[in-house]
PDB file of C-alpha atoms and ligand atoms in Angstrom:
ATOM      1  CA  UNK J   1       1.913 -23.848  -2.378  1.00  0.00           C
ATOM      2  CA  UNK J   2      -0.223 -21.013  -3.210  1.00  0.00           C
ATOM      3  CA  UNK J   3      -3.813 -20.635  -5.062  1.00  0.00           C
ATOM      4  CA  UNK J   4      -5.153 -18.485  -7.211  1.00  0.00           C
ATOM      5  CA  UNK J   5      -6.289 -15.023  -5.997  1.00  0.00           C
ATOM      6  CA  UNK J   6      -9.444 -14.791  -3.895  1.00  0.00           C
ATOM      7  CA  UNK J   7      -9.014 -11.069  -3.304  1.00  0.00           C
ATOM      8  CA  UNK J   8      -7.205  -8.824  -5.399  1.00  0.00           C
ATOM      9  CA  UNK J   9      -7.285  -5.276  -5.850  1.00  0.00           C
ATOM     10  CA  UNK J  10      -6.421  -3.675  -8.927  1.00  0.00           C
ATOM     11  CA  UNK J  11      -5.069   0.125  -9.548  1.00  0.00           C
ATOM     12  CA  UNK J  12      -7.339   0.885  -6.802  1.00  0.00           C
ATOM     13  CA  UNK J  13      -7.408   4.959  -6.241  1.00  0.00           C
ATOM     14  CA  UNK J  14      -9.832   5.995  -3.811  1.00  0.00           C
ATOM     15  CA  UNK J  15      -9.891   8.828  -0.937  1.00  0.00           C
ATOM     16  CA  UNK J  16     -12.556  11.139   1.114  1.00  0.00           C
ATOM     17  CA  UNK J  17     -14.479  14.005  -0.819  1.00  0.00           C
ATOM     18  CA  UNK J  18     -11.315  15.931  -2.160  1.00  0.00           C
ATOM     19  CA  UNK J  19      -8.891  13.703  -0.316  1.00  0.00           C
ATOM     20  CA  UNK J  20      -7.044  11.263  -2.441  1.00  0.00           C
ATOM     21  CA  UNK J  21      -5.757   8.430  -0.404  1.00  0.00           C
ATOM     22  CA  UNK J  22      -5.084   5.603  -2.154  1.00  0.00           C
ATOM     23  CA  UNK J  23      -3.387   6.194  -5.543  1.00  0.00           C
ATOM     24  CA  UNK J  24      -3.325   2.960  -7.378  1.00  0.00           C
ATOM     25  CA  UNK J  25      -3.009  -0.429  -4.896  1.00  0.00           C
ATOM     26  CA  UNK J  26      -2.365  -3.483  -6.490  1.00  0.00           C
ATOM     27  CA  UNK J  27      -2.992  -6.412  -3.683  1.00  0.00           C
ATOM     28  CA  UNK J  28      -3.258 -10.119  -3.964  1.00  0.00           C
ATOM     29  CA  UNK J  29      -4.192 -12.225  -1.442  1.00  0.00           C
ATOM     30  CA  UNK J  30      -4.053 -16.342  -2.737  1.00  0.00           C
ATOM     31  CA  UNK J  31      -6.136 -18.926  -1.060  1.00  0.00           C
ATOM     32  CA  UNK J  32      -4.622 -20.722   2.147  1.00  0.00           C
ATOM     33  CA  UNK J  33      -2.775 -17.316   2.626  1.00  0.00           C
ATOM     34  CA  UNK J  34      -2.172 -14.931   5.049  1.00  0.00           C
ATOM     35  CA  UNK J  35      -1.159 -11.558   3.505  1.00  0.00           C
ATOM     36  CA  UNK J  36      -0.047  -9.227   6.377  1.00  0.00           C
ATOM     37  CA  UNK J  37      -0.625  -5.165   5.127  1.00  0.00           C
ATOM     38  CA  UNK J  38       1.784  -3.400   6.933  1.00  0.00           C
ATOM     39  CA  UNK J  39       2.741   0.576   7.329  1.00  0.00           C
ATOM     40  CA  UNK J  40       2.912   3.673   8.897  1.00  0.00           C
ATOM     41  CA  UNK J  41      -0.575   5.512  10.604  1.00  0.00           C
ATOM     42  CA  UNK J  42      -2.283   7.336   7.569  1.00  0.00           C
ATOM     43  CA  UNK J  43      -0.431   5.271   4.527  1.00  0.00           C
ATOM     44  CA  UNK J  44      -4.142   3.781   3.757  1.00  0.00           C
ATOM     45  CA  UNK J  45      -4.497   0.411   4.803  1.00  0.00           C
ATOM     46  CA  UNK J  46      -8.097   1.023   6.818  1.00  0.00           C
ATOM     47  CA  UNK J  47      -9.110   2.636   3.232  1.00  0.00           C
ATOM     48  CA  UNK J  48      -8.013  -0.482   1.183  1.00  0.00           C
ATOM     49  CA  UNK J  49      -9.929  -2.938   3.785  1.00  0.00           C
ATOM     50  CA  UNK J  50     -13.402  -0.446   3.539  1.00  0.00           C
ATOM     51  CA  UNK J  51     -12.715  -0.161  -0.306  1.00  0.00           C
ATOM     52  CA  UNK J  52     -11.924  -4.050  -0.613  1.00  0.00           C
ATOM     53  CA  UNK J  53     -15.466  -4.729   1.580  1.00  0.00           C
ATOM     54  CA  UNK J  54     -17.175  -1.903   0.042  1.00  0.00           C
ATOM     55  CA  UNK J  55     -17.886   0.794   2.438  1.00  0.00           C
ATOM     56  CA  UNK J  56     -15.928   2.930   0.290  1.00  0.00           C
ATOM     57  CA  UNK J  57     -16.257   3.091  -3.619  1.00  0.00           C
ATOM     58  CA  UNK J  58     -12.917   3.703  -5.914  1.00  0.00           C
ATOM     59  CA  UNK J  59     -12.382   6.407  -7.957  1.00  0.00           C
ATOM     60  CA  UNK J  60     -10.691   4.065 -10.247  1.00  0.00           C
ATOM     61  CA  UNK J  61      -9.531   0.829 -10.492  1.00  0.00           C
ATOM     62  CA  UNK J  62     -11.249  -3.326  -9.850  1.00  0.00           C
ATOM     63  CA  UNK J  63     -12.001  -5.283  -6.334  1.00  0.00           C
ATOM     64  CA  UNK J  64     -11.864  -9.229  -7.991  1.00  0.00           C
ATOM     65  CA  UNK J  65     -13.404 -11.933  -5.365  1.00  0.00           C
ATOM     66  CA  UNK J  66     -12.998 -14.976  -6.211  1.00  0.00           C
ATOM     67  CA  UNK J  67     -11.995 -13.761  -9.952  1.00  0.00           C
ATOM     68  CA  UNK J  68     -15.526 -11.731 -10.225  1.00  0.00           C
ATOM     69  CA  UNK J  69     -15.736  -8.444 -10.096  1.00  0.00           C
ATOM     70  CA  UNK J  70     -17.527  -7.214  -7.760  1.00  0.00           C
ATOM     71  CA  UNK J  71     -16.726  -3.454  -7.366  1.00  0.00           C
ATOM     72  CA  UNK J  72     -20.081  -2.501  -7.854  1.00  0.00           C
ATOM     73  CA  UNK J  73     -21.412  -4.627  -5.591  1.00  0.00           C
ATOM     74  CA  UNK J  74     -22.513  -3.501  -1.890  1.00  0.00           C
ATOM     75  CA  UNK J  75     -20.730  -4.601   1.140  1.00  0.00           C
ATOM     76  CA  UNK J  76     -23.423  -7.695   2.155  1.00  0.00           C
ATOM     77  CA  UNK J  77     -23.911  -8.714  -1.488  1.00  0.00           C
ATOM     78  CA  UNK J  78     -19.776  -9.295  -0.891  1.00  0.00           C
ATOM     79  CA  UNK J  79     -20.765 -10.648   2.074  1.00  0.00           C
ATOM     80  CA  UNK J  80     -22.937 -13.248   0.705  1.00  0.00           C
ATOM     81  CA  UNK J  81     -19.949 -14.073  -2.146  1.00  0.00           C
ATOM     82  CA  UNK J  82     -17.951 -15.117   0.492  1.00  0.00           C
ATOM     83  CA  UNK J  83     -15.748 -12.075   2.056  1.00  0.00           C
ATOM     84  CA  UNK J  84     -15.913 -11.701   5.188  1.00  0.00           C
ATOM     85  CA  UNK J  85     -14.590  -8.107   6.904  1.00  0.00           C
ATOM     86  CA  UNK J  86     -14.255  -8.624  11.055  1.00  0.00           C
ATOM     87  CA  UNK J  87     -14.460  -4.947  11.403  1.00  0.00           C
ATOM     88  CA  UNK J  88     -12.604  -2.688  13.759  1.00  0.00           C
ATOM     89  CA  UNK J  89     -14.482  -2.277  17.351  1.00  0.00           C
ATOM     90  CA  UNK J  90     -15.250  -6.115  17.165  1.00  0.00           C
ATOM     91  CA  UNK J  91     -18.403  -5.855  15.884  1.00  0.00           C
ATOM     92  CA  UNK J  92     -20.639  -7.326  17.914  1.00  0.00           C
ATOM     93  CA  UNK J  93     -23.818  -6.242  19.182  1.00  0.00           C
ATOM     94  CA  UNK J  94     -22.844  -5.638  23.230  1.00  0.00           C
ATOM     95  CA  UNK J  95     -26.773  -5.815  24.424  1.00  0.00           C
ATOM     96  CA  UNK J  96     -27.253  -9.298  22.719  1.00  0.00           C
ATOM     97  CA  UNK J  97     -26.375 -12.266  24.325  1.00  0.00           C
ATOM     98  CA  UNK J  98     -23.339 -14.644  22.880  1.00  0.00           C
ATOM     99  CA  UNK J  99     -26.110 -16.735  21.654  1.00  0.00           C
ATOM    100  CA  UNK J 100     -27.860 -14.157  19.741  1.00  0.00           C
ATOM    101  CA  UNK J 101     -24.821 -12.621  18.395  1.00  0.00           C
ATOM    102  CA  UNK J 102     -23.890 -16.335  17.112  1.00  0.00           C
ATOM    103  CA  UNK J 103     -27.616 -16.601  15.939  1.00  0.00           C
ATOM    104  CA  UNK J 104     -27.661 -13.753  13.613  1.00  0.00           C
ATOM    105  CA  UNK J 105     -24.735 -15.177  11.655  1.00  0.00           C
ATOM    106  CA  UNK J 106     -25.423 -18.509  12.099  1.00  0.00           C
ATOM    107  CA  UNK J 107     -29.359 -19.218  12.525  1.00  0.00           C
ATOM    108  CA  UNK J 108     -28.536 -23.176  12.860  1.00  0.00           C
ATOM    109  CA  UNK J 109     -28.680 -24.148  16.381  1.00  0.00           C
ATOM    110  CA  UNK J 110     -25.909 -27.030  14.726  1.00  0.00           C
ATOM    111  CA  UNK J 111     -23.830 -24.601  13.901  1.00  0.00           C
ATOM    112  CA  UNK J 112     -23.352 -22.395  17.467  1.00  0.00           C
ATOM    113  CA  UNK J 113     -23.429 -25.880  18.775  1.00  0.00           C
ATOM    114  CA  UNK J 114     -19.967 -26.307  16.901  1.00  0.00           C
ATOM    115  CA  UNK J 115     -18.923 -23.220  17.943  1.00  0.00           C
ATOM    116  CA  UNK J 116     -18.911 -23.905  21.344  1.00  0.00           C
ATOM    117  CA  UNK J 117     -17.524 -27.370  20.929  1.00  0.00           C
ATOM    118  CA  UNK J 118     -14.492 -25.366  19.255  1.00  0.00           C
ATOM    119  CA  UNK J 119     -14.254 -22.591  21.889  1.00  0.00           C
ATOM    120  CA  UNK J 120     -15.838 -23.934  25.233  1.00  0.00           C
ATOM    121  CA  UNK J 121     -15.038 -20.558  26.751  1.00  0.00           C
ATOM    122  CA  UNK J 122     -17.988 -19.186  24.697  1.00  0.00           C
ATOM    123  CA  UNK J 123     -20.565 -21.874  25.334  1.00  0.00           C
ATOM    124  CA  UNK J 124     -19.888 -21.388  28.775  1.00  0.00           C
ATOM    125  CA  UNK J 125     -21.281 -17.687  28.269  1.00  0.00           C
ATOM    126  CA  UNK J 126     -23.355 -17.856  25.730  1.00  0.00           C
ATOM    127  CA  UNK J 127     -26.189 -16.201  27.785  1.00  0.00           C
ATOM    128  CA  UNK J 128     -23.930 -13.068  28.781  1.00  0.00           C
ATOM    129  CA  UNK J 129     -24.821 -10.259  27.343  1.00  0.00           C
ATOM    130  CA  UNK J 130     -21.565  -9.838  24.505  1.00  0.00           C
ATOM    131  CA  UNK J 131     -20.730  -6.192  26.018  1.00  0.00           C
ATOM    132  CA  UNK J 132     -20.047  -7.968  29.486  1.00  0.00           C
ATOM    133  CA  UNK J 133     -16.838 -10.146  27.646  1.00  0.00           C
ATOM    134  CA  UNK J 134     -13.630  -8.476  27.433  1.00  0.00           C
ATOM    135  CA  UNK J 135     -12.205  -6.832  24.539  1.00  0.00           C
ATOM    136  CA  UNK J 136     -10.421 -10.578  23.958  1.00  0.00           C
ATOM    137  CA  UNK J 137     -13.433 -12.638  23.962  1.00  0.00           C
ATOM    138  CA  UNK J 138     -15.608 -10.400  21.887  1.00  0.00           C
ATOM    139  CA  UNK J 139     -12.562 -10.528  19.542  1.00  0.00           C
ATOM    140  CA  UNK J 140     -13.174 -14.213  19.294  1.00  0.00           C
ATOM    141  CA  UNK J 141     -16.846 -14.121  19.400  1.00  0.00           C
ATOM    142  CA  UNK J 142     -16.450 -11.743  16.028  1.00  0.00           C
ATOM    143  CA  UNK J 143     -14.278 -13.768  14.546  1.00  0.00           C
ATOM    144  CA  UNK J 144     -16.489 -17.621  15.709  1.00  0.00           C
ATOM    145  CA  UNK J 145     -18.752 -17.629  12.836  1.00  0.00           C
ATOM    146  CA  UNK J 146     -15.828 -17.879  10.474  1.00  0.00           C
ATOM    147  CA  UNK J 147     -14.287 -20.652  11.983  1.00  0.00           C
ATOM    148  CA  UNK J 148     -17.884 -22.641  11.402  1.00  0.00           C
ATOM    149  CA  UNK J 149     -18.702 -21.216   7.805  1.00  0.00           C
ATOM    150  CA  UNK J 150     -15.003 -20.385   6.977  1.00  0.00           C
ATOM    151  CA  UNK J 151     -15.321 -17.294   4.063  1.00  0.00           C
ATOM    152  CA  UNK J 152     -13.315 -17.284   0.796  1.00  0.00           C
ATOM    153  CA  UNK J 153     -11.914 -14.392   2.198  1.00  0.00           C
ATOM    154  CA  UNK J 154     -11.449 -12.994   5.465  1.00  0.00           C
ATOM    155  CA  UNK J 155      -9.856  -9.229   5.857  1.00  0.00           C
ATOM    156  CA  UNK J 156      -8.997  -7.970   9.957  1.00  0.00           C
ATOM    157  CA  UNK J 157      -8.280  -4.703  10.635  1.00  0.00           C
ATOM    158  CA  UNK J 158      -5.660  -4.710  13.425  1.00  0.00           C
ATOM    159  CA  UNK J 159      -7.078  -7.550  14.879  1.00  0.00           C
ATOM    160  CA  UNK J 160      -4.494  -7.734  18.204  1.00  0.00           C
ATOM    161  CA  UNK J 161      -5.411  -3.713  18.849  1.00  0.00           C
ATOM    162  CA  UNK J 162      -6.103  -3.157  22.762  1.00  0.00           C
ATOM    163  CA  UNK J 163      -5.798  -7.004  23.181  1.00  0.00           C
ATOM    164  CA  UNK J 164      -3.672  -9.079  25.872  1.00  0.00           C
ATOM    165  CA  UNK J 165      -0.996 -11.064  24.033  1.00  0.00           C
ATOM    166  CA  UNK J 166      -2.030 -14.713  25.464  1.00  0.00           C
ATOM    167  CA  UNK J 167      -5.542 -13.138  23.668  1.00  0.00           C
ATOM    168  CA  UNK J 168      -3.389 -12.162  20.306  1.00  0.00           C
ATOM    169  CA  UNK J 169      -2.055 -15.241  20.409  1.00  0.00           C
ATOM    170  CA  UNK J 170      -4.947 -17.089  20.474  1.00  0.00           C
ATOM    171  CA  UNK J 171      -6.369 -15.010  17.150  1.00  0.00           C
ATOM    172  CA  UNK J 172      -3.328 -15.916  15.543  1.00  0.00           C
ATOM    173  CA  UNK J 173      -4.107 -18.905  15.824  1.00  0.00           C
ATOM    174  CA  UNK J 174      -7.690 -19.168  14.504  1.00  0.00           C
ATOM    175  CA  UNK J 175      -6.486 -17.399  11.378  1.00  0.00           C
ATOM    176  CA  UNK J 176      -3.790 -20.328  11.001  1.00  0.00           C
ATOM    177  CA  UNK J 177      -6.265 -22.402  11.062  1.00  0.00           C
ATOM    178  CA  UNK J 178      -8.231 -20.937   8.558  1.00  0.00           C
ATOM    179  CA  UNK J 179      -5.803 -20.499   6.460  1.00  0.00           C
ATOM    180  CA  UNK J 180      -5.267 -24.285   6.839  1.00  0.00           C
ATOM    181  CA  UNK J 181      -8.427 -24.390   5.595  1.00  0.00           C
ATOM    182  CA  UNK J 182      -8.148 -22.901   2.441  1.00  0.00           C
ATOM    183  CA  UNK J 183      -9.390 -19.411   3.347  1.00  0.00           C
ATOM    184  CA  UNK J 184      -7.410 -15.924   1.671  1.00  0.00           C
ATOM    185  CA  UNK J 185      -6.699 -13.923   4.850  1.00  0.00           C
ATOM    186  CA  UNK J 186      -5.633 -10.278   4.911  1.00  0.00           C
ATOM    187  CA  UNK J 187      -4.450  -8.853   8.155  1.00  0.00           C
ATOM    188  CA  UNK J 188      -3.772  -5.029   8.816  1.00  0.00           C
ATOM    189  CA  UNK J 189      -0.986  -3.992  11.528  1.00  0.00           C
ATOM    190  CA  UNK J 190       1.002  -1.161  12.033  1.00  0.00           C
ATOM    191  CA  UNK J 191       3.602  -2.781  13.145  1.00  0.00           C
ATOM    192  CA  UNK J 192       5.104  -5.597  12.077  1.00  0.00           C
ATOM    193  CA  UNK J 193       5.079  -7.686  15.120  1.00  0.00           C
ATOM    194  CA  UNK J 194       3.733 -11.166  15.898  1.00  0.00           C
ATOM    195  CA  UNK J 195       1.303 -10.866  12.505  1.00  0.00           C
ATOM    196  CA  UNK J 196       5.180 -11.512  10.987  1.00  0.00           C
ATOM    197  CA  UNK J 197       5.238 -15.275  12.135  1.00  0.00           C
ATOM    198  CA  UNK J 198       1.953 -15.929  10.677  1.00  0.00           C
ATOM    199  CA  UNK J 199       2.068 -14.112   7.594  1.00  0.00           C
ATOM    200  CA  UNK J 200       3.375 -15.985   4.020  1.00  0.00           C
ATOM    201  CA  UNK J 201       3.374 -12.732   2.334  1.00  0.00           C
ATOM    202  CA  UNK J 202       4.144  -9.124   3.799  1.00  0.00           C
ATOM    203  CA  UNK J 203       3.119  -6.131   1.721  1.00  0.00           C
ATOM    204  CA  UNK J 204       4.144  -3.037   2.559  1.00  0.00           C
ATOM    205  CA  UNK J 205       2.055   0.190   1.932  1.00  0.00           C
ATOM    206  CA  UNK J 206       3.207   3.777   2.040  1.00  0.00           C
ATOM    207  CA  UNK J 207       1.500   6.656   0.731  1.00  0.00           C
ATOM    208  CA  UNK J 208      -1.153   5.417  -0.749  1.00  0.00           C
ATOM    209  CA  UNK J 209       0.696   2.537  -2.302  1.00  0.00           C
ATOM    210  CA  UNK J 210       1.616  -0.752  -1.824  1.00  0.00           C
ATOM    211  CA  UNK J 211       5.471  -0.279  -1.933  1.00  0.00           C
ATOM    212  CA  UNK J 212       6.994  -3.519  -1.549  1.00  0.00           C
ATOM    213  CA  UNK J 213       4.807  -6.772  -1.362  1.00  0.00           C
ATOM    214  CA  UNK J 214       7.387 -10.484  -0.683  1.00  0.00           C
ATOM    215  CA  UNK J 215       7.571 -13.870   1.005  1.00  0.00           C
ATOM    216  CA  UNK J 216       7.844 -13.187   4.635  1.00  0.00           C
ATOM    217  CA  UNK J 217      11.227 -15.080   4.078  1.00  0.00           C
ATOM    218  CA  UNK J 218      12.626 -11.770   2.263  1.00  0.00           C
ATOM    219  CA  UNK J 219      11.475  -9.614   5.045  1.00  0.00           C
ATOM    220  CA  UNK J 220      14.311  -8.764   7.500  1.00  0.00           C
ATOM    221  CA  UNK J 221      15.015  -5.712  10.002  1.00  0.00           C
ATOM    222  CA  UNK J 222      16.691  -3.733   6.796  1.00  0.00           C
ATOM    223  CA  UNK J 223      13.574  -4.438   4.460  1.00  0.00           C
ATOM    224  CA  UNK J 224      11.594  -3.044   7.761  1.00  0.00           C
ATOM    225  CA  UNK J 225      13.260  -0.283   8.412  1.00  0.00           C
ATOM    226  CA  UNK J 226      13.401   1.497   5.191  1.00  0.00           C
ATOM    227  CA  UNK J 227       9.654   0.672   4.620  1.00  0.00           C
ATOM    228  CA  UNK J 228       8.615   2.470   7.626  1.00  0.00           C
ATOM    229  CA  UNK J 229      10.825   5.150   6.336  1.00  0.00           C
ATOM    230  CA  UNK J 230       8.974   5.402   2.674  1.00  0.00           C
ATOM    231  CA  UNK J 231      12.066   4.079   1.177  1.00  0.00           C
ATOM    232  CA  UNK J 232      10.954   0.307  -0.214  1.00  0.00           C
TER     233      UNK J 232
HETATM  234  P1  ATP H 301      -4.439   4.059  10.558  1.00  0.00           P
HETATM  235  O1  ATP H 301      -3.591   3.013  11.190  1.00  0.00           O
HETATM  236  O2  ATP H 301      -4.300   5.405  11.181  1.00  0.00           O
HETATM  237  O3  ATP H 301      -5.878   3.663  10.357  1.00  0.00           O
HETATM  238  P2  ATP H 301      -4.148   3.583   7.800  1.00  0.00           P
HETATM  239  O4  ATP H 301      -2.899   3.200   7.088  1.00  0.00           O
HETATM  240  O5  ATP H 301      -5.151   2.527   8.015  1.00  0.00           O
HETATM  241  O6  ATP H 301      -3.769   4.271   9.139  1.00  0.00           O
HETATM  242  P3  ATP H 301      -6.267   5.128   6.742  1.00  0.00           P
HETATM  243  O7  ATP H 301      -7.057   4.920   7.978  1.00  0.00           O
HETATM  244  O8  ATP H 301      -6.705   4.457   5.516  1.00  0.00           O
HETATM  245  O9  ATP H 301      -4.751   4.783   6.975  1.00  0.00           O
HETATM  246  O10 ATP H 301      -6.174   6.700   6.508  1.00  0.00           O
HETATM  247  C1  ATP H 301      -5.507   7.276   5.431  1.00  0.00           C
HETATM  248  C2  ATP H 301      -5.881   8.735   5.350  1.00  0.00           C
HETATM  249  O11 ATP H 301      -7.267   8.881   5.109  1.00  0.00           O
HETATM  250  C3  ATP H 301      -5.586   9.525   6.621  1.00  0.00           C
HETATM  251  O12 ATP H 301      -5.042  10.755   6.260  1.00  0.00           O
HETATM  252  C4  ATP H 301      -6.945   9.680   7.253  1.00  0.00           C
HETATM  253  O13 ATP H 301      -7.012  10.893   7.978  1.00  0.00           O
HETATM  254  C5  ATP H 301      -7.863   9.717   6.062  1.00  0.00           C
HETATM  255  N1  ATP H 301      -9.183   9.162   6.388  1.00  0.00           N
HETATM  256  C6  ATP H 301      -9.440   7.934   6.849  1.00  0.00           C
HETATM  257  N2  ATP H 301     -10.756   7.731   7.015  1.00  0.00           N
HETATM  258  C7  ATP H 301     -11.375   8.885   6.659  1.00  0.00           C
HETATM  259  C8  ATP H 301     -12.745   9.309   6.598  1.00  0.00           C
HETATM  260  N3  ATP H 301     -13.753   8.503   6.937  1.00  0.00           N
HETATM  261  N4  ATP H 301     -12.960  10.576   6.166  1.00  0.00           N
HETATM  262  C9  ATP H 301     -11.949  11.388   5.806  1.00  0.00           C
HETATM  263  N5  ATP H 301     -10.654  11.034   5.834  1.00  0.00           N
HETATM  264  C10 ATP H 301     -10.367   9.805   6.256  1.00  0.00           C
END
């Protein structure tokens, strides 16, 4: 049972000085979803997340969050309307501590206290500096304040990148449980792989364009293969 559309881009075109890259992306992503955004290096899915959180303005074409437009509007003005982009690299401050990486999202001592009642691994580090975790934990500590505030809409931009499996795994299963909880969640992989059992909806990009966007259920090794080919 879906919801209406928290995110959804519309005839997006966008690209890099003369460099068109994107040339007309239509996206949905429904509440209590997970839409995996699959396809080959270069077919533009980084561009749709920085164009979706606003890094990156359209040539033509509507980012709706929430049903509001909000193309126009800078990336922490989207912030504050709920979207919430864990960005590539983790993006956490390495020579804070855990605590003060928690604090700057989430100035309620309450709040980081729930955060480490949820994932004890980070209260038990919460004075390391975050650039002493590994690339797993920072992962999580990115993704913590969500799980606290959840976001109408969270986008990850190959979230299991450089990252152990058992870690993977373990960000899988935060974003289940956000999507439990009602939040739209749009996750970027190259590959198919274990984003596949989480996603409801797989959309395939290619190009520039989203190609081929289904139920997971309609996805098989076929469907696969000739979207990695271009040939949805
Ligand atoms: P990847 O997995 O490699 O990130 P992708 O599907 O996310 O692939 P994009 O990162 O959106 O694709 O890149 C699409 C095209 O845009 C590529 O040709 C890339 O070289 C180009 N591109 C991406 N970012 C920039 C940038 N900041 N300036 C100029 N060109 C860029």
């Amino acid at each position: 049972s879906e919801g209406p559309a928290m995110l959804r881009l519309e005839g997006v075109v966008a690209g890099y000085g003369d460099a068109t890259v994107l040339r007309g992306v239509d996206l949905e992503v429904p509440a209590g979803s997970v839409v995996a955004l699959l396809g080959a290096n270069g077919a533009g899915k980084s561009t749709a997340c920085a164009v979706a959180g606003g890094a990156v303005a359209p040539a033509a074409g509507r980012v709706l969050l929430d049903g509001a437009d909000v193309t126009a509007l800078p990336p922490h003005r989207r912030a504050r309307e709920g979207l919430y982009l864990a960005p590539e690299g983790r993006g956490v401050f390495p020579a804070l501590t855990v605590e003060e990486n928690l604090t700057l999202w989430l100035p309620a001592a309450a709040d980081r206290e729930d955060v480490y009642r949820r994932l004890p691994r980070l209260g038990e580090r919460r004075a390391v500096a975050a650039g002493a975790l590994s690339g797993g934990e920072q992962q999580i500590l990115a993704l913590a304040p969500a799980l606290v505030r959840p976001p109408k809409v969270l986008i990850a931009d190959e979230p299991s990148l450089g990252l152990a499996p058992l870690v993977v795994a373990q960000v899988f299963e935060l974003f289940g449980e956000l999507r439990d909880r009602g939040v739209a969640l749009l996750v970027v992989e190259e590959k198919a792989g274990e984003v596949l059992a989480l996603a409801d909806t797989v959309a395939f990009m290619s190009l520039g364009r989203v190609t081929w966007a289904g139920a997971r259920a309609a996805v098989d090794e076929d469907r696969l293969t000739s979207a990695y080919l271009g040939l949805a």
